[in-house]
Amino acid sequence: MRALDVLGRRWALRVLWELRDGPRTFRALREACDDVSPSSLNQRLAELRGLGVVEPGDTGYGLTPAGVRLGRILLELSRWAEDTVRDRAAK
Amino acid sequence: MRALDVLGRRWALRVLWELRDGPRTFRALREACDDVSPSSLNQRLAELRGLGVVEPGDTGYGLTPAGVRLGRILLELSRWAEDTVRDRAAK
DNA sequence: GCTTGCGCTACATATTTGGTAGCGATACGC
DNA sequence: GCGTATCGCTACCAAATATGTAGCGCAAGC
């Protein structure tokens, strides 16, 4: 499945995650993602735009409606991750 | 977030996906994942075991309870992906 | 016209992934 | 006991991908 392939690349989920609460400029996004290199970010953004989940606007890059739906799933994913970490720490 | 980092590596989501309906042997898993190289698969399995979502058993590798929960989220992710593909195809 | 910040590209280096061969262990029939 | 079949997995090298750093072209503000 093409979509899952793109999402399984480095920084892809993270970029989406950072865009959840509003658009960000290229440079702001870069900082938010632990200063990912501009080449990597640019490549990932191109792929995500190709998927139709991210699009550039006046205030920087933002999520499309499909991206917003994906963001909600990511929220569950992050909750799962938190729970997992907590469970493992409790051992 | 460490968990999302591991999940954002190549084949990680796919491996989890292929284990949804029951354990698989190392070699069966390899075939299921488009014949991923054993070195990559082994590395990913080690990381997923480290995360506590996959574990080896008598009939091969299987999901832990945390892995099963994650699998349900992945199901939503795949549904999202299908919808996205359909929407884009309809354009 | 000079500065500032923007998106983004170029390019060399480092890291990750992939391909192929095959090892040691276990289980089977013979 | 002896081939042989399959298992999980390692070694090793080539190919693909990510990173780091520098800086270009552009638009806005002064």
PDB file of C-alpha atoms (C1' of nucleotides) in Angstrom:
ATOM      1  CA  MET A   1       0.000   0.000   0.000  1.00  0.00           C
ATOM      2  CA  ARG A   2       1.561   3.210  -1.216  1.00  0.00           C
ATOM      3  CA  ALA A   3       0.256   5.463   1.537  1.00  0.00           C
ATOM      4  CA  LEU A   4       1.656   3.326   4.345  1.00  0.00           C
ATOM      5  CA  ASP A   5       4.958   3.194   2.523  1.00  0.00           C
ATOM      6  CA  VAL A   6       5.258   6.966   2.529  1.00  0.00           C
ATOM      7  CA  LEU A   7       4.120   7.184   6.148  1.00  0.00           C
ATOM      8  CA  GLY A   8       6.740   4.623   7.128  1.00  0.00           C
ATOM      9  CA  ARG A   9       9.587   6.891   6.109  1.00  0.00           C
ATOM     10  CA  ARG A  10      11.687   8.826   8.499  1.00  0.00           C
ATOM     11  CA  TRP A  11      10.111  12.046   9.792  1.00  0.00           C
ATOM     12  CA  ALA A  12       6.848  11.482   7.928  1.00  0.00           C
ATOM     13  CA  LEU A  13       4.744  10.790  11.022  1.00  0.00           C
ATOM     14  CA  ARG A  14       6.618  13.428  12.946  1.00  0.00           C
ATOM     15  CA  VAL A  15       5.949  16.144  10.385  1.00  0.00           C
ATOM     16  CA  LEU A  16       2.268  15.336  10.406  1.00  0.00           C
ATOM     17  CA  TRP A  17       2.333  15.359  14.168  1.00  0.00           C
ATOM     18  CA  GLU A  18       3.893  18.808  14.320  1.00  0.00           C
ATOM     19  CA  LEU A  19       1.291  20.217  11.960  1.00  0.00           C
ATOM     20  CA  ARG A  20      -1.652  19.064  14.072  1.00  0.00           C
ATOM     21  CA  ASP A  21      -2.225  22.398  15.720  1.00  0.00           C
ATOM     22  CA  GLY A  22      -1.886  24.700  12.794  1.00  0.00           C
ATOM     23  CA  PRO A  23       0.375  25.464   9.838  1.00  0.00           C
ATOM     24  CA  ARG A  24       4.066  26.076  10.208  1.00  0.00           C
ATOM     25  CA  THR A  25       6.681  27.571   7.954  1.00  0.00           C
ATOM     26  CA  PHE A  26       9.369  25.397   6.440  1.00  0.00           C
ATOM     27  CA  ARG A  27      11.919  26.660   8.928  1.00  0.00           C
ATOM     28  CA  ALA A  28       9.649  26.379  11.944  1.00  0.00           C
ATOM     29  CA  LEU A  29       8.826  22.827  10.946  1.00  0.00           C
ATOM     30  CA  ARG A  30      12.489  22.077  10.692  1.00  0.00           C
ATOM     31  CA  GLU A  31      13.124  23.265  14.223  1.00  0.00           C
ATOM     32  CA  ALA A  32      10.091  21.425  15.535  1.00  0.00           C
ATOM     33  CA  CYS A  33      11.441  18.210  14.064  1.00  0.00           C
ATOM     34  CA  ASP A  34      14.743  18.254  15.960  1.00  0.00           C
ATOM     35  CA  ASP A  35      16.397  20.305  13.210  1.00  0.00           C
ATOM     36  CA  VAL A  36      15.943  17.735  10.528  1.00  0.00           C
ATOM     37  CA  SER A  37      18.046  18.580   7.487  1.00  0.00           C
ATOM     38  CA  PRO A  38      16.314  20.735   4.888  1.00  0.00           C
ATOM     39  CA  SER A  39      16.930  18.159   2.188  1.00  0.00           C
ATOM     40  CA  SER A  40      15.181  15.428   4.154  1.00  0.00           C
ATOM     41  CA  LEU A  41      12.338  17.687   5.134  1.00  0.00           C
ATOM     42  CA  ASN A  42      11.847  18.895   1.626  1.00  0.00           C
ATOM     43  CA  GLN A  43      11.763  15.364   0.300  1.00  0.00           C
ATOM     44  CA  ARG A  44       9.261  14.247   2.900  1.00  0.00           C
ATOM     45  CA  LEU A  45       7.084  17.286   2.290  1.00  0.00           C
ATOM     46  CA  ALA A  46       7.055  16.552  -1.428  1.00  0.00           C
ATOM     47  CA  GLU A  47       5.898  13.008  -0.744  1.00  0.00           C
ATOM     48  CA  LEU A  48       3.273  14.102   1.740  1.00  0.00           C
ATOM     49  CA  ARG A  49       1.994  16.670  -0.718  1.00  0.00           C
ATOM     50  CA  GLY A  50       1.887  13.932  -3.309  1.00  0.00           C
ATOM     51  CA  LEU A  51      -0.242  11.894  -0.930  1.00  0.00           C
ATOM     52  CA  GLY A  52      -2.531  14.870  -0.463  1.00  0.00           C
ATOM     53  CA  VAL A  53      -2.193  15.185   3.295  1.00  0.00           C
ATOM     54  CA  VAL A  54      -0.112  18.353   3.415  1.00  0.00           C
ATOM     55  CA  GLU A  55      -0.281  21.526   1.363  1.00  0.00           C
ATOM     56  CA  PRO A  56       1.474  24.878   1.333  1.00  0.00           C
ATOM     57  CA  GLY A  57      -0.525  27.982   2.205  1.00  0.00           C
ATOM     58  CA  ASP A  58      -0.039  31.604   3.144  1.00  0.00           C
ATOM     59  CA  THR A  59       1.139  30.831   6.646  1.00  0.00           C
ATOM     60  CA  GLY A  60       3.327  27.881   5.751  1.00  0.00           C
ATOM     61  CA  TYR A  61       2.581  24.198   5.393  1.00  0.00           C
ATOM     62  CA  GLY A  62      -0.692  22.875   6.747  1.00  0.00           C
ATOM     63  CA  LEU A  63      -2.802  19.736   6.788  1.00  0.00           C
ATOM     64  CA  THR A  64      -5.460  19.027   4.180  1.00  0.00           C
ATOM     65  CA  PRO A  65      -8.804  17.555   5.315  1.00  0.00           C
ATOM     66  CA  ALA A  66      -7.349  14.093   4.727  1.00  0.00           C
ATOM     67  CA  GLY A  67      -4.353  15.132   6.774  1.00  0.00           C
ATOM     68  CA  VAL A  68      -6.564  16.222   9.637  1.00  0.00           C
ATOM     69  CA  ARG A  69      -8.269  12.832   9.692  1.00  0.00           C
ATOM     70  CA  LEU A  70      -4.861  11.206   9.715  1.00  0.00           C
ATOM     71  CA  GLY A  71      -3.845  13.476  12.567  1.00  0.00           C
ATOM     72  CA  ARG A  72      -6.625  12.066  14.706  1.00  0.00           C
ATOM     73  CA  ILE A  73      -5.338   8.551  14.143  1.00  0.00           C
ATOM     74  CA  LEU A  74      -1.871   9.743  15.066  1.00  0.00           C
ATOM     75  CA  LEU A  75      -3.299  11.069  18.289  1.00  0.00           C
ATOM     76  CA  GLU A  76      -4.425   7.549  19.167  1.00  0.00           C
ATOM     77  CA  LEU A  77      -1.026   6.293  18.182  1.00  0.00           C
ATOM     78  CA  SER A  78       0.661   8.717  20.527  1.00  0.00           C
ATOM     79  CA  ARG A  79      -1.690   7.793  23.343  1.00  0.00           C
ATOM     80  CA  TRP A  80      -0.826   4.169  22.742  1.00  0.00           C
ATOM     81  CA  ALA A  81       2.865   5.051  22.806  1.00  0.00           C
ATOM     82  CA  GLU A  82       2.483   6.895  26.109  1.00  0.00           C
ATOM     83  CA  ASP A  83       0.650   3.969  27.647  1.00  0.00           C
ATOM     84  CA  THR A  84       3.272   1.560  26.412  1.00  0.00           C
ATOM     85  CA  VAL A  85       6.071   3.618  27.844  1.00  0.00           C
ATOM     86  CA  ARG A  86       4.256   3.951  31.146  1.00  0.00           C
ATOM     87  CA  ASP A  87       3.597   0.199  31.334  1.00  0.00           C
ATOM     88  CA  ARG A  88       7.189  -0.623  30.619  1.00  0.00           C
ATOM     89  CA  ALA A  89       8.441   1.918  33.126  1.00  0.00           C
ATOM     90  CA  ALA A  90       6.130   0.397  35.762  1.00  0.00           C
ATOM     91  CA  LYS A  91       7.781  -2.999  35.447  1.00  0.00           C
TER      92      LYS A  91
ATOM     93  CA  MET B   1       9.044   9.994  21.363  1.00  0.00           C
ATOM     94  CA  ARG B   2      11.002   6.800  21.178  1.00  0.00           C
ATOM     95  CA  ALA B   3       8.124   4.535  20.187  1.00  0.00           C
ATOM     96  CA  LEU B   4       7.173   6.647  17.189  1.00  0.00           C
ATOM     97  CA  ASP B   5      10.781   6.687  16.122  1.00  0.00           C
ATOM     98  CA  VAL B   6      10.923   2.899  15.964  1.00  0.00           C
ATOM     99  CA  LEU B   7       7.544   2.714  14.235  1.00  0.00           C
ATOM    100  CA  GLY B   8       8.757   5.194  11.640  1.00  0.00           C
ATOM    101  CA  ARG B   9      11.437   2.863  10.379  1.00  0.00           C
ATOM    102  CA  ARG B  10      11.127   0.885   7.235  1.00  0.00           C
ATOM    103  CA  TRP B  11       9.053  -2.306   7.499  1.00  0.00           C
ATOM    104  CA  ALA B  12       8.105  -1.656  11.119  1.00  0.00           C
ATOM    105  CA  LEU B  13       4.435  -0.927  10.449  1.00  0.00           C
ATOM    106  CA  ARG B  14       4.342  -3.611   7.819  1.00  0.00           C
ATOM    107  CA  VAL B  15       5.696  -6.299  10.127  1.00  0.00           C
ATOM    108  CA  LEU B  16       3.099  -5.403  12.725  1.00  0.00           C
ATOM    109  CA  TRP B  17       0.447  -5.460  10.048  1.00  0.00           C
ATOM    110  CA  GLU B  18       1.410  -8.936   8.882  1.00  0.00           C
ATOM    111  CA  LEU B  19       1.264 -10.301  12.411  1.00  0.00           C
ATOM    112  CA  ARG B  20      -2.291  -9.110  13.005  1.00  0.00           C
ATOM    113  CA  ASP B  21      -3.901 -12.427  12.292  1.00  0.00           C
ATOM    114  CA  GLY B  22      -1.583 -14.740  14.147  1.00  0.00           C
ATOM    115  CA  PRO B  23       2.086 -15.519  14.634  1.00  0.00           C
ATOM    116  CA  ARG B  24       4.419 -16.206  11.744  1.00  0.00           C
ATOM    117  CA  THR B  25       7.845 -17.743  11.499  1.00  0.00           C
ATOM    118  CA  PHE B  26      10.820 -15.596  10.626  1.00  0.00           C
ATOM    119  CA  ARG B  27      10.832 -16.911   7.082  1.00  0.00           C
ATOM    120  CA  ALA B  28       7.099 -16.618   6.570  1.00  0.00           C
ATOM    121  CA  LEU B  29       7.244 -13.052   7.790  1.00  0.00           C
ATOM    122  CA  ARG B  30      10.011 -12.363   5.353  1.00  0.00           C
ATOM    123  CA  GLU B  31       7.921 -13.592   2.432  1.00  0.00           C
ATOM    124  CA  ALA B  32       4.871 -11.695   3.644  1.00  0.00           C
ATOM    125  CA  CYS B  33       6.889  -8.483   3.641  1.00  0.00           C
ATOM    126  CA  ASP B  34       7.847  -8.622  -0.028  1.00  0.00           C
ATOM    127  CA  ASP B  35      10.946 -10.680   0.750  1.00  0.00           C
ATOM    128  CA  VAL B  36      12.561  -8.075   2.926  1.00  0.00           C
ATOM    129  CA  SER B  37      16.200  -8.921   3.569  1.00  0.00           C
ATOM    130  CA  PRO B  38      16.855 -11.027   6.672  1.00  0.00           C
ATOM    131  CA  SER B  39      19.231  -8.421   8.038  1.00  0.00           C
ATOM    132  CA  SER B  40      16.606  -5.700   7.899  1.00  0.00           C
ATOM    133  CA  LEU B  41      13.895  -7.949   9.260  1.00  0.00           C
ATOM    134  CA  ASN B  42      16.056  -9.112  12.095  1.00  0.00           C
ATOM    135  CA  GLN B  43      16.954  -5.573  13.037  1.00  0.00           C
ATOM    136  CA  ARG B  44      13.365  -4.434  12.958  1.00  0.00           C
ATOM    137  CA  LEU B  45      12.250  -7.444  14.997  1.00  0.00           C
ATOM    138  CA  ALA B  46      14.880  -6.695  17.612  1.00  0.00           C
ATOM    139  CA  GLU B  47      13.626  -3.127  17.897  1.00  0.00           C
ATOM    140  CA  LEU B  48       9.999  -4.173  18.051  1.00  0.00           C
ATOM    141  CA  ARG B  49      10.823  -6.714  20.731  1.00  0.00           C
ATOM    142  CA  GLY B  50      12.635  -3.953  22.574  1.00  0.00           C
ATOM    143  CA  LEU B  51       9.471  -1.899  22.393  1.00  0.00           C
ATOM    144  CA  GLY B  52       7.501  -4.820  23.754  1.00  0.00           C
ATOM    145  CA  VAL B  53       5.058  -5.178  20.882  1.00  0.00           C
ATOM    146  CA  VAL B  54       6.389  -8.383  19.360  1.00  0.00           C
ATOM    147  CA  GLU B  55       7.699 -11.532  20.963  1.00  0.00           C
ATOM    148  CA  PRO B  56       8.925 -14.924  19.798  1.00  0.00           C
ATOM    149  CA  GLY B  57       6.887 -18.007  20.658  1.00  0.00           C
ATOM    150  CA  ASP B  58       6.535 -21.647  19.696  1.00  0.00           C
ATOM    151  CA  THR B  59       4.862 -20.902  16.384  1.00  0.00           C
ATOM    152  CA  GLY B  60       7.058 -17.974  15.441  1.00  0.00           C
ATOM    153  CA  TYR B  61       6.819 -14.274  16.153  1.00  0.00           C
ATOM    154  CA  GLY B  62       3.565 -12.905  17.505  1.00  0.00           C
ATOM    155  CA  LEU B  63       2.082  -9.732  18.929  1.00  0.00           C
ATOM    156  CA  THR B  64       2.092  -8.956  22.639  1.00  0.00           C
ATOM    157  CA  PRO B  65      -1.043  -7.426  24.207  1.00  0.00           C
ATOM    158  CA  ALA B  66       0.430  -3.985  23.546  1.00  0.00           C
ATOM    159  CA  GLY B  67       1.078  -5.081  19.978  1.00  0.00           C
ATOM    160  CA  VAL B  68      -2.533  -6.133  19.548  1.00  0.00           C
ATOM    161  CA  ARG B  69      -3.708  -2.712  20.703  1.00  0.00           C
ATOM    162  CA  LEU B  70      -1.329  -1.130  18.255  1.00  0.00           C
ATOM    163  CA  GLY B  71      -2.663  -3.398  15.528  1.00  0.00           C
ATOM    164  CA  ARG B  72      -6.132  -1.968  16.023  1.00  0.00           C
ATOM    165  CA  ILE B  73      -4.793   1.532  15.462  1.00  0.00           C
ATOM    166  CA  LEU B  74      -3.030   0.310  12.361  1.00  0.00           C
ATOM    167  CA  LEU B  75      -6.362  -0.985  11.115  1.00  0.00           C
ATOM    168  CA  GLU B  76      -7.736   2.533  11.289  1.00  0.00           C
ATOM    169  CA  LEU B  77      -4.635   3.778   9.565  1.00  0.00           C
ATOM    170  CA  SER B  78      -5.146   1.347   6.718  1.00  0.00           C
ATOM    171  CA  ARG B  79      -8.803   2.297   6.426  1.00  0.00           C
ATOM    172  CA  TRP B  80      -7.742   5.909   6.224  1.00  0.00           C
ATOM    173  CA  ALA B  81      -5.216   5.027   3.534  1.00  0.00           C
ATOM    174  CA  GLU B  82      -7.855   3.191   1.498  1.00  0.00           C
ATOM    175  CA  ASP B  83     -10.216   6.149   1.727  1.00  0.00           C
ATOM    176  CA  THR B  84      -7.486   8.536   0.718  1.00  0.00           C
ATOM    177  CA  VAL B  85      -6.558   6.472  -2.275  1.00  0.00           C
ATOM    178  CA  ARG B  86     -10.186   6.196  -3.290  1.00  0.00           C
ATOM    179  CA  ASP B  87     -10.736   9.932  -2.966  1.00  0.00           C
ATOM    180  CA  ARG B  88      -7.707  10.720  -5.048  1.00  0.00           C
ATOM    181  CA  ALA B  89      -8.660   8.175  -7.679  1.00  0.00           C
ATOM    182  CA  ALA B  90     -12.113   9.751  -7.904  1.00  0.00           C
ATOM    183  CA  LYS B  91     -10.701  13.128  -8.854  1.00  0.00           C
TER     184      LYS B  91
ATOM    185  C1'  DG C   1      20.303  49.515  -1.940  1.00  0.00           C
ATOM    186  C1'  DC C   2      21.010  46.986   2.343  1.00  0.00           C
ATOM    187  C1'  DT C   3      19.387  43.750   5.647  1.00  0.00           C
ATOM    188  C1'  DT C   4      16.451  40.094   7.144  1.00  0.00           C
ATOM    189  C1'  DG C   5      13.983  36.114   6.805  1.00  0.00           C
ATOM    190  C1'  DC C   6      11.818  33.005   3.636  1.00  0.00           C
ATOM    191  C1'  DG C   7      11.604  28.341   0.786  1.00  0.00           C
ATOM    192  C1'  DC C   8      14.581  25.579  -1.054  1.00  0.00           C
ATOM    193  C1'  DT C   9      18.869  23.450  -3.679  1.00  0.00           C
ATOM    194  C1'  DA C  10      23.698  21.459  -3.989  1.00  0.00           C
ATOM    195  C1'  DC C  11      26.778  18.333  -2.693  1.00  0.00           C
ATOM    196  C1'  DA C  12      29.818  15.636   0.127  1.00  0.00           C
ATOM    197  C1'  DT C  13      29.620  12.531   4.111  1.00  0.00           C
ATOM    198  C1'  DA C  14      27.496   9.281   7.225  1.00  0.00           C
ATOM    199  C1'  DT C  15      23.973   6.091   8.259  1.00  0.00           C
ATOM    200  C1'  DT C  16      20.518   2.751   6.975  1.00  0.00           C
ATOM    201  C1'  DT C  17      18.780  -0.712   4.047  1.00  0.00           C
ATOM    202  C1'  DG C  18      19.046  -4.438   0.727  1.00  0.00           C
ATOM    203  C1'  DG C  19      20.992  -8.878  -1.525  1.00  0.00           C
ATOM    204  C1'  DT C  20      23.252 -13.030  -1.269  1.00  0.00           C
ATOM    205  C1'  DA C  21      25.555 -16.712   0.807  1.00  0.00           C
ATOM    206  C1'  DG C  22      25.728 -19.680   4.331  1.00  0.00           C
ATOM    207  C1'  DC C  23      26.326 -21.238   9.484  1.00  0.00           C
ATOM    208  C1'  DG C  24      24.743 -23.911  13.569  1.00  0.00           C
ATOM    209  C1'  DA C  25      20.701 -26.132  15.511  1.00  0.00           C
ATOM    210  C1'  DT C  26      16.765 -29.154  15.406  1.00  0.00           C
ATOM    211  C1'  DA C  27      13.834 -32.775  13.417  1.00  0.00           C
ATOM    212  C1'  DC C  28      12.781 -36.202  10.244  1.00  0.00           C
ATOM    213  C1'  DG C  29      13.110 -40.550   7.564  1.00  0.00           C
ATOM    214  C1'  DC C  30      16.053 -44.253   6.728  1.00  0.00           C
TER     215       DC C  30
ATOM    216  C1'  DG D   1      24.400 -42.737  12.796  1.00  0.00           C
ATOM    217  C1'  DC D   2      23.660 -40.144   8.177  1.00  0.00           C
ATOM    218  C1'  DG D   3      21.680 -37.435   4.588  1.00  0.00           C
ATOM    219  C1'  DT D   4      18.570 -33.723   4.056  1.00  0.00           C
ATOM    220  C1'  DA D   5      15.245 -30.127   5.085  1.00  0.00           C
ATOM    221  C1'  DT D   6      13.904 -26.297   7.406  1.00  0.00           C
ATOM    222  C1'  DC D   7      14.512 -23.192  11.037  1.00  0.00           C
ATOM    223  C1'  DG D   8      16.378 -18.503  13.069  1.00  0.00           C
ATOM    224  C1'  DC D   9      19.855 -15.759  12.187  1.00  0.00           C
ATOM    225  C1'  DT D  10      24.786 -13.670  10.995  1.00  0.00           C
ATOM    226  C1'  DA D  11      28.478 -11.809   7.752  1.00  0.00           C
ATOM    227  C1'  DC D  12      29.638  -9.021   4.333  1.00  0.00           C
ATOM    228  C1'  DC D  13      29.378  -5.821   0.705  1.00  0.00           C
ATOM    229  C1'  DA D  14      26.661  -2.792  -2.501  1.00  0.00           C
ATOM    230  C1'  DA D  15      22.949   0.448  -3.015  1.00  0.00           C
ATOM    231  C1'  DA D  16      19.788   3.701  -1.296  1.00  0.00           C
ATOM    232  C1'  DT D  17      18.650   7.262   2.056  1.00  0.00           C
ATOM    233  C1'  DA D  18      19.499  10.730   5.522  1.00  0.00           C
ATOM    234  C1'  DT D  19      22.464  14.293   7.460  1.00  0.00           C
ATOM    235  C1'  DG D  20      25.292  18.607   7.666  1.00  0.00           C
ATOM    236  C1'  DT D  21      26.661  22.766   5.851  1.00  0.00           C
ATOM    237  C1'  DA D  22      26.772  26.351   2.699  1.00  0.00           C
ATOM    238  C1'  DG D  23      24.375  29.380   0.157  1.00  0.00           C
ATOM    239  C1'  DC D  24      21.082  30.967  -3.851  1.00  0.00           C
ATOM    240  C1'  DG D  25      17.052  33.645  -5.454  1.00  0.00           C
ATOM    241  C1'  DC D  26      13.235  36.181  -3.785  1.00  0.00           C
ATOM    242  C1'  DA D  27      10.140  39.417  -1.256  1.00  0.00           C
ATOM    243  C1'  DA D  28       9.359  42.779   2.448  1.00  0.00           C
ATOM    244  C1'  DG D  29      10.879  46.509   5.479  1.00  0.00           C
ATOM    245  C1'  DC D  30      13.724  50.200   6.238  1.00  0.00           C
TER     246       DC D  30
END
